[in-house]
XYZ file of C-alpha atoms in Angstrom:
525
model
C 0.000 0.000 0.000
C 2.852 2.372 0.904
C 4.440 1.735 -2.510
C 1.134 2.499 -4.270
C 0.773 5.800 -2.363
C 4.306 6.844 -3.349
C 3.642 5.965 -6.983
C 0.398 7.964 -6.955
C 2.182 10.910 -5.345
C 4.916 10.812 -7.981
C 2.315 10.645 -10.734
C 0.450 13.617 -9.264
C 3.693 15.616 -9.099
C 4.497 14.917 -12.750
C 0.947 15.878 -13.760
C 1.132 19.117 -11.783
C 4.427 20.079 -13.423
C 3.069 19.295 -16.888
C 0.000 21.448 -16.174
C 2.064 24.492 -15.201
C 2.142 26.749 -18.288
C 5.425 28.068 -19.633
C 5.211 31.799 -20.372
C 7.806 33.313 -22.702
C 8.080 37.090 -22.996
C 8.699 38.228 -26.600
C 9.491 41.698 -27.900
C 7.076 41.763 -30.861
C 4.138 40.016 -32.482
C 4.756 37.484 -35.237
C 3.576 38.606 -38.671
C 2.042 35.170 -39.170
C 2.774 31.516 -38.467
C 4.239 30.376 -41.778
C 7.992 30.819 -41.227
C 8.816 30.548 -44.933
C 7.007 33.821 -45.598
C 9.103 35.857 -43.190
C 12.632 36.703 -42.095
C 11.207 38.239 -38.935
C 12.786 36.777 -35.793
C 9.526 37.178 -33.850
C 7.700 35.139 -36.491
C 10.282 32.365 -36.475
C 10.275 32.266 -32.671
C 6.487 31.922 -32.599
C 6.196 29.301 -35.326
C 9.241 27.423 -36.648
C 10.385 24.752 -34.186
C 7.273 25.038 -32.038
C 4.723 24.181 -34.728
C 6.846 22.544 -37.404
C 9.802 20.281 -38.055
C 12.507 20.480 -40.687
C 14.213 17.678 -42.571
C 17.261 18.305 -40.396
C 17.817 20.496 -37.348
C 20.511 22.069 -35.222
C 21.910 20.294 -32.210
C 22.427 22.248 -28.981
C 26.003 23.454 -28.882
C 28.251 24.347 -31.815
C 27.336 24.387 -35.503
C 26.134 20.791 -35.943
C 23.132 19.121 -37.570
C 21.068 16.077 -36.656
C 18.265 14.214 -38.479
C 14.679 15.322 -37.939
C 11.951 14.490 -40.478
C 14.723 13.093 -42.655
C 16.054 9.965 -40.974
C 19.185 10.157 -43.127
C 20.536 11.829 -46.245
C 23.160 11.357 -48.897
C 24.985 13.917 -51.059
C 26.554 12.947 -54.379
C 30.286 13.452 -54.892
C 29.683 16.381 -57.257
C 27.364 18.087 -54.746
C 24.439 18.134 -57.182
C 22.144 15.378 -55.873
C 20.666 15.243 -52.356
C 18.700 12.137 -51.417
C 16.620 12.184 -48.239
C 15.171 9.098 -46.565
C 12.124 10.275 -44.627
C 10.970 9.293 -41.181
C 7.869 7.089 -40.949
C 4.892 7.407 -38.639
C 4.998 11.199 -38.205
C 1.521 12.615 -37.562
C 0.193 15.973 -38.716
C -1.657 18.257 -36.328
C -5.395 17.722 -36.251
C -7.152 21.088 -35.859
C -10.559 22.687 -36.274
C -9.440 23.657 -39.792
C -7.854 20.394 -40.894
C -8.193 16.676 -40.253
C -5.272 14.811 -41.862
C -5.972 11.571 -43.684
C -2.363 10.366 -43.755
C 1.047 10.691 -42.109
C 3.873 12.949 -43.277
C 5.444 11.731 -46.529
C 7.399 12.782 -49.621
C 4.474 14.784 -51.044
C 4.867 17.260 -48.184
C 8.558 17.810 -48.892
C 7.796 18.438 -52.557
C 4.993 20.891 -51.698
C 7.223 22.741 -49.216
C 9.936 23.289 -51.816
C 7.868 23.721 -54.952
C 5.652 26.447 -53.526
C 8.785 28.543 -52.944
C 10.552 27.955 -56.260
C 7.625 27.857 -58.700
C 5.409 30.988 -58.822
C 2.694 28.983 -60.627
C 2.501 26.350 -57.874
C -0.821 26.537 -55.958
C 1.086 26.833 -52.674
C 2.697 30.059 -53.890
C -0.655 31.826 -53.520
C -0.100 31.749 -49.762
C 2.676 34.341 -50.081
C 1.669 37.258 -52.334
C 4.818 39.090 -51.241
C 6.967 36.065 -52.020
C 9.199 33.856 -49.900
C 12.187 35.977 -48.798
C 14.789 33.245 -48.350
C 13.893 31.583 -51.647
C 13.995 34.959 -53.385
C 17.294 36.088 -51.914
C 18.937 32.691 -52.469
C 17.735 32.494 -56.100
C 16.227 29.074 -55.407
C 14.106 29.244 -58.554
C 17.298 28.726 -60.575
C 18.934 26.351 -58.104
C 16.740 23.253 -58.281
C 16.821 21.334 -61.545
C 14.296 18.802 -60.243
C 12.477 17.878 -57.027
C 11.436 14.224 -57.256
C 9.438 11.775 -55.180
C 11.132 8.389 -55.507
C 8.624 6.753 -53.186
C 6.534 7.831 -50.190
C 9.610 8.031 -47.993
C 12.378 9.047 -50.403
C 12.972 12.425 -52.038
C 15.702 13.273 -54.536
C 16.744 16.869 -55.170
C 18.916 17.604 -58.190
C 20.622 20.988 -58.333
C 21.779 23.015 -61.313
C 24.995 23.817 -59.435
C 26.581 23.017 -56.070
C 25.116 25.020 -53.196
C 27.320 24.978 -50.109
C 24.770 26.466 -47.630
C 21.998 23.994 -48.526
C 22.190 21.782 -45.433
C 22.069 24.878 -43.238
C 18.999 25.983 -45.188
C 17.241 22.694 -44.546
C 17.629 23.350 -40.812
C 16.381 26.935 -41.174
C 12.785 28.030 -40.415
C 12.364 28.948 -44.099
C 12.260 25.227 -44.898
C 9.956 24.056 -42.130
C 7.857 21.293 -43.692
C 4.206 22.124 -44.383
C 1.357 19.766 -45.257
C 0.610 19.236 -48.939
C -2.825 17.867 -48.067
C -3.658 21.004 -46.056
C -2.252 23.234 -48.808
C -4.475 21.546 -51.404
C -7.489 21.896 -49.118
C -6.842 25.634 -48.768
C -6.316 26.015 -52.507
C -9.604 24.271 -53.250
C -11.394 26.550 -50.775
C -9.629 29.636 -52.243
C -8.231 30.467 -48.771
C -4.458 30.066 -49.280
C -3.546 32.770 -46.722
C -5.028 30.620 -43.971
C -1.825 28.565 -43.861
C -0.282 31.452 -41.937
C -3.190 32.284 -39.631
C -4.289 28.669 -38.960
C -1.011 26.721 -39.111
C -0.703 22.945 -39.371
C 2.600 21.227 -38.714
C 4.165 18.131 -37.218
C 5.862 19.984 -34.366
C 5.724 19.584 -30.587
C 3.012 22.227 -30.072
C -0.209 23.317 -31.762
C -1.402 26.919 -31.939
C -4.710 27.321 -30.108
C -5.232 31.087 -30.142
C -3.473 34.287 -31.175
C -4.448 37.720 -29.860
C -2.503 40.420 -31.705
C -0.560 42.643 -29.351
C -1.127 40.265 -26.447
C -0.227 36.593 -26.702
C -0.142 33.347 -28.637
C -1.304 30.230 -26.794
C -0.201 26.673 -27.594
C -1.065 23.161 -26.432
C 1.372 20.253 -26.452
C 0.918 17.964 -29.450
C -0.277 14.638 -27.984
C 0.754 12.779 -31.153
C 4.226 14.287 -31.462
C 6.505 11.734 -33.111
C 9.298 12.022 -30.562
C 7.164 12.178 -27.450
C 4.615 14.579 -26.060
C 6.387 17.636 -24.552
C 6.723 17.635 -20.784
C 4.971 21.032 -20.549
C 1.310 20.971 -21.633
C 0.692 24.707 -22.114
C 2.900 27.310 -23.781
C 2.213 31.050 -23.921
C 4.246 33.599 -25.872
C 3.343 37.013 -24.483
C 4.094 40.113 -26.557
C 5.716 42.709 -24.293
C 7.252 45.450 -26.440
C 8.685 47.457 -23.529
C 11.995 45.853 -22.436
C 11.690 47.273 -18.916
C 8.306 45.596 -18.535
C 9.749 42.302 -19.829
C 12.322 42.404 -17.034
C 9.644 43.225 -14.458
C 7.495 40.334 -15.618
C 10.435 37.931 -15.341
C 11.233 39.113 -11.813
C 7.564 38.883 -10.824
C 7.284 35.332 -12.161
C 4.725 36.399 -14.785
C 6.973 35.014 -17.494
C 9.659 32.373 -17.159
C 11.985 32.986 -20.105
C 13.088 35.880 -22.329
C 15.961 36.350 -24.779
C 15.439 40.074 -25.412
C 16.189 41.611 -22.016
C 17.688 45.103 -22.051
C 21.399 44.966 -21.134
C 20.857 47.586 -18.420
C 18.595 45.080 -16.687
C 21.116 42.244 -16.840
C 22.648 43.007 -13.403
C 19.249 42.282 -11.856
C 19.574 38.673 -13.053
C 23.323 37.967 -12.929
C 23.972 35.799 -9.896
C 20.279 35.749 -8.982
C 19.231 32.606 -7.147
C 16.015 32.308 -9.181
C 17.389 32.910 -12.701
C 19.962 31.459 -15.072
C 21.688 33.620 -17.703
C 22.952 31.675 -20.737
C 24.892 33.153 -23.705
C 23.359 32.554 -27.138
C 25.239 31.058 -30.069
C 23.201 32.960 -32.655
C 24.967 35.357 -35.026
C 23.633 38.834 -34.162
C 24.108 42.387 -35.439
C 22.285 45.709 -35.665
C 22.066 47.821 -38.828
C 21.081 51.216 -40.174
C 19.676 51.016 -43.714
C 19.702 53.853 -46.257
C 17.091 53.621 -49.028
C 19.304 54.194 -52.088
C 16.244 54.944 -54.211
C 15.466 58.112 -52.249
C 17.372 61.371 -52.106
C 19.752 62.184 -50.570
C 20.622 58.546 -49.851
C 20.950 57.787 -53.571
C 24.461 59.309 -53.407
C 26.996 56.953 -51.854
C 29.046 59.931 -50.642
C 26.124 60.914 -48.425
C 25.836 57.361 -47.103
C 29.589 57.181 -46.505
C 29.555 60.510 -44.676
C 26.647 59.610 -42.406
C 28.006 56.156 -41.615
C 31.446 57.545 -40.790
C 30.321 59.927 -38.025
C 28.196 57.539 -35.977
C 29.730 57.131 -32.535
C 29.331 53.381 -32.208
C 31.205 53.329 -28.910
C 28.569 55.665 -27.458
C 25.811 53.355 -28.729
C 27.499 50.318 -27.153
C 27.828 52.206 -23.865
C 24.395 53.852 -23.681
C 22.139 51.396 -25.500
C 23.827 48.094 -24.640
C 25.411 49.008 -21.305
C 28.704 47.748 -22.746
C 27.276 44.304 -23.598
C 27.966 44.499 -27.327
C 30.935 44.894 -29.633
C 31.563 47.874 -31.901
C 30.871 46.816 -35.475
C 33.754 47.260 -37.884
C 32.477 45.152 -40.799
C 29.003 44.261 -42.125
C 29.217 40.739 -40.704
C 30.615 39.828 -37.311
C 34.144 38.389 -36.935
C 32.495 35.832 -34.634
C 30.980 34.180 -37.713
C 32.298 30.902 -39.068
C 34.405 32.529 -41.788
C 34.519 35.202 -44.433
C 35.339 38.288 -42.379
C 38.528 40.287 -42.623
C 39.275 41.882 -39.262
C 39.222 45.686 -39.213
C 40.053 47.936 -36.282
C 37.252 50.233 -35.057
C 37.477 53.698 -36.581
C 36.680 56.863 -34.645
C 34.011 59.209 -36.066
C 35.588 61.302 -38.863
C 33.714 64.601 -39.202
C 36.297 66.276 -41.434
C 36.019 63.552 -44.067
C 32.230 63.520 -43.708
C 31.911 67.272 -44.295
C 34.096 66.994 -47.384
C 31.973 64.156 -48.760
C 28.719 66.054 -48.153
C 30.121 69.141 -49.851
C 31.146 67.048 -52.870
C 27.640 65.600 -52.992
C 26.113 69.093 -52.984
C 25.057 69.288 -49.335
C 27.625 71.563 -47.665
C 25.017 72.833 -45.185
C 23.435 69.444 -44.598
C 19.814 68.512 -45.350
C 16.602 67.212 -43.823
C 16.015 63.455 -43.633
C 13.685 60.896 -42.112
C 14.333 57.678 -40.196
C 11.689 55.114 -39.290
C 12.075 53.690 -35.790
C 10.190 50.807 -34.198
C 9.004 51.123 -30.589
C 10.674 49.233 -27.763
C 13.615 46.985 -28.357
C 14.664 43.541 -29.554
C 17.494 41.076 -29.077
C 19.588 42.875 -31.683
C 18.812 46.372 -30.365
C 17.389 46.857 -26.855
C 16.378 50.488 -27.459
C 15.749 51.622 -31.028
C 14.615 55.103 -30.007
C 17.763 55.851 -28.005
C 19.946 54.514 -30.809
C 18.168 56.780 -33.290
C 18.512 59.783 -30.973
C 22.268 59.219 -30.614
C 22.613 59.005 -34.418
C 20.400 62.095 -34.744
C 22.804 64.022 -32.483
C 25.854 62.806 -34.451
C 24.320 63.830 -37.781
C 23.230 67.218 -36.427
C 26.920 68.141 -36.208
C 26.945 67.908 -40.029
C 23.833 70.067 -40.378
C 21.620 67.022 -41.011
C 18.161 67.496 -39.486
C 16.904 63.957 -38.864
C 13.203 63.455 -38.176
C 12.345 60.257 -36.316
C 9.069 58.522 -37.220
C 7.684 55.842 -34.909
C 6.351 52.827 -36.867
C 5.127 49.540 -35.391
C 7.529 46.732 -36.327
C 5.296 44.516 -38.453
C 4.088 47.520 -40.454
C 7.633 48.875 -40.734
C 8.902 45.611 -42.233
C 6.007 45.438 -44.677
C 6.532 48.996 -45.941
C 10.323 48.791 -45.900
C 10.222 45.682 -48.102
C 8.120 47.741 -50.524
C 10.783 50.477 -50.560
C 8.770 53.061 -48.629
C 11.137 53.669 -45.691
C 13.718 56.465 -46.313
C 16.050 55.021 -43.658
C 15.509 52.690 -40.750
C 17.089 50.774 -37.903
C 16.909 47.001 -37.963
C 18.883 43.969 -36.896
C 19.826 40.490 -37.960
C 20.138 37.298 -35.978
C 20.445 33.834 -37.355
C 22.712 30.944 -38.123
C 26.422 31.215 -38.659
C 26.737 30.634 -42.401
C 27.403 34.023 -44.066
C 25.151 33.300 -47.031
C 21.963 33.837 -45.056
C 23.091 37.273 -43.924
C 24.461 38.597 -47.210
C 21.795 37.056 -49.429
C 18.960 38.553 -47.416
C 20.456 41.979 -46.757
C 22.587 42.675 -49.822
C 21.534 40.655 -52.887
C 19.645 42.018 -55.891
C 16.931 39.402 -55.442
C 16.386 40.529 -51.844
C 16.055 44.145 -53.013
C 13.198 43.170 -55.270
C 11.290 41.121 -52.725
C 13.214 40.410 -49.560
C 14.839 42.110 -46.591
C 17.321 44.268 -48.464
C 15.700 47.381 -47.009
C 18.217 49.578 -48.825
C 16.707 48.505 -52.160
C 20.311 48.252 -53.337
C 21.537 46.033 -56.166
C 25.157 45.444 -57.126
C 25.966 42.809 -59.789
C 29.481 42.329 -58.382
C 28.008 41.317 -55.035
C 25.614 38.869 -56.675
C 28.480 37.351 -58.661
C 30.554 36.921 -55.492
C 27.620 35.399 -53.591
C 26.962 32.938 -56.421
C 30.635 31.972 -56.468
C 30.624 31.457 -52.686
C 27.609 29.157 -52.900
C 29.169 26.835 -55.460
C 32.624 26.766 -53.854
C 33.415 23.464 -52.182
C 36.272 24.723 -49.980
C 35.722 27.000 -47.014
C 38.757 29.130 -47.895
C 37.317 29.834 -51.344
C 33.984 30.819 -49.854
C 35.711 33.076 -47.333
C 37.551 34.895 -50.122
C 34.260 35.721 -51.838
C 32.630 36.979 -48.649
C 35.568 39.298 -48.035
C 34.959 40.693 -51.540
C 31.338 41.367 -50.571
C 32.448 42.920 -47.294
C 34.711 45.408 -49.067
C 32.045 46.414 -51.598
C 29.519 46.971 -48.824
C 32.002 49.012 -46.831
C 32.526 51.278 -49.834
C 28.939 51.518 -51.098
C 27.342 51.667 -47.627
C 23.747 50.746 -48.508
C 23.595 49.856 -44.844
C 26.048 50.223 -42.013
C 26.370 47.746 -39.160
C 26.419 49.435 -35.775
C 27.024 46.699 -33.216
C 27.403 42.987 -32.596
C 25.168 42.370 -29.543
C 26.208 39.776 -26.992
C 22.794 38.177 -26.521
C 21.691 35.936 -23.686
C 18.600 33.963 -22.715
C 17.362 34.458 -19.144
C 15.095 31.886 -17.571
C 13.759 30.555 -14.309
C 16.216 28.038 -12.863
C 13.341 25.602 -12.358
C 12.967 25.462 -16.127
C 15.340 22.752 -17.301
C 16.596 21.933 -20.798
C 17.421 25.463 -21.980
C 20.347 24.761 -24.327
C 20.938 27.262 -27.174
C 21.765 26.027 -30.664
C 23.371 27.918 -33.544
C 19.880 28.792 -34.764
C 17.682 29.340 -31.693
C 17.667 30.212 -28.002
C 16.347 26.814 -26.911
C 14.647 23.685 -28.212
C 11.126 23.940 -26.860
C 10.450 20.194 -26.801
C 13.385 19.692 -24.411
C 12.005 22.051 -21.770
C 10.596 20.691 -18.524
C 9.898 21.894 -15.007
C 12.134 20.787 -12.177
């Protein structure tokens, strides 16, 4: 009898821990729940590995992959053929919108890829603005064929080698979506519903989303690994970084990876909280729209970039918890960065450049600024005000316009923002950064907010993708770095040193090269 009572007590304890919701404080709303349609970190954090799975995924720790929906894969010696053997018995979410009739299979992999590379594919209707990673990576010209060999084997044949491809298969942009659900939405003429009513194979299912407030999730009882240990997940949108810190301290949320550096001392050494460094590549940028005067003149861009006191931004905005940016891409990346010493603001050179460009007395300009802060920039308004003060010394009268983040991204992609502050965080392969922020394809329909196109950069990026040796790829990325430094369509301000802060009773928080934690590994102590 005593043994039975102990067993019942243990079972009750496990049930109580599973029932305790996990609340994550985020800095912004997602712009939907189809990660392929967005390069927005908030969107990926709210959808990607929570709702979906990829063919392969990142392991916690350094830059390493492990099988996921693909049980194994093979790459031909010439790097042109990728063959994936798919996992069996993986169930799709069953929701109010969709009742699956079969398990995950090769048709889903084909649908996931084909909708992004073929504009005439019915799945492409889900993304009227296009798929940013597919656009910036020129995927439409990359895949020669996407073939189903059988229900559990897919063969991809490329037109040329593509060195970053495995990293891409672990990226949110290639989270696997349901072909059966896509066809159902196409038949009903409701393709956009894939983003608002998502269906995946992942560890959680979206139950409700209230814009500006929270997204609520339930554990997937049919998850192919095992049901997550935590039944309920809530991602609360808290745009004010000070409030995010207060909510952590008050126990109203249990994890956040966008805490303002000035609030870090409140958590360092705290008995209740753990502070873990992230492995994600991170940087903050200022974009100039090269299609709008006066930013159409590179001398103006060079002048404005050269007088920004980055050390002051690191001190005031990041409380010293960032590095001064000297190159577009951080030296902490895997490769492809030539080290450059930080340069002090050069007002004499800047005044000369502005005079040559026809603006000896300066000019009036506009910068769009999102409210609050993010992991890449904890205080956009303060950053903009510091830049505003630096530019005022050149006679530049900078007007700051507050624009909500989702709307800012939408309009900036359409080329409407004169200049803006943004940031980038993601995996360590340089291609993702440069392709999305600096390629011609990304200017047309991606996250190249500068709307800048340089054929030399595209040529170098293409050469880096087909190169089979890391040293050859690095050489090409240094070429891109030097062109960007000269043309200055954007200027990188800082390399933030990001962390994830969480309740010590929350176990399993292990950052990967692509995310702050793997949600299915989390459990209460």
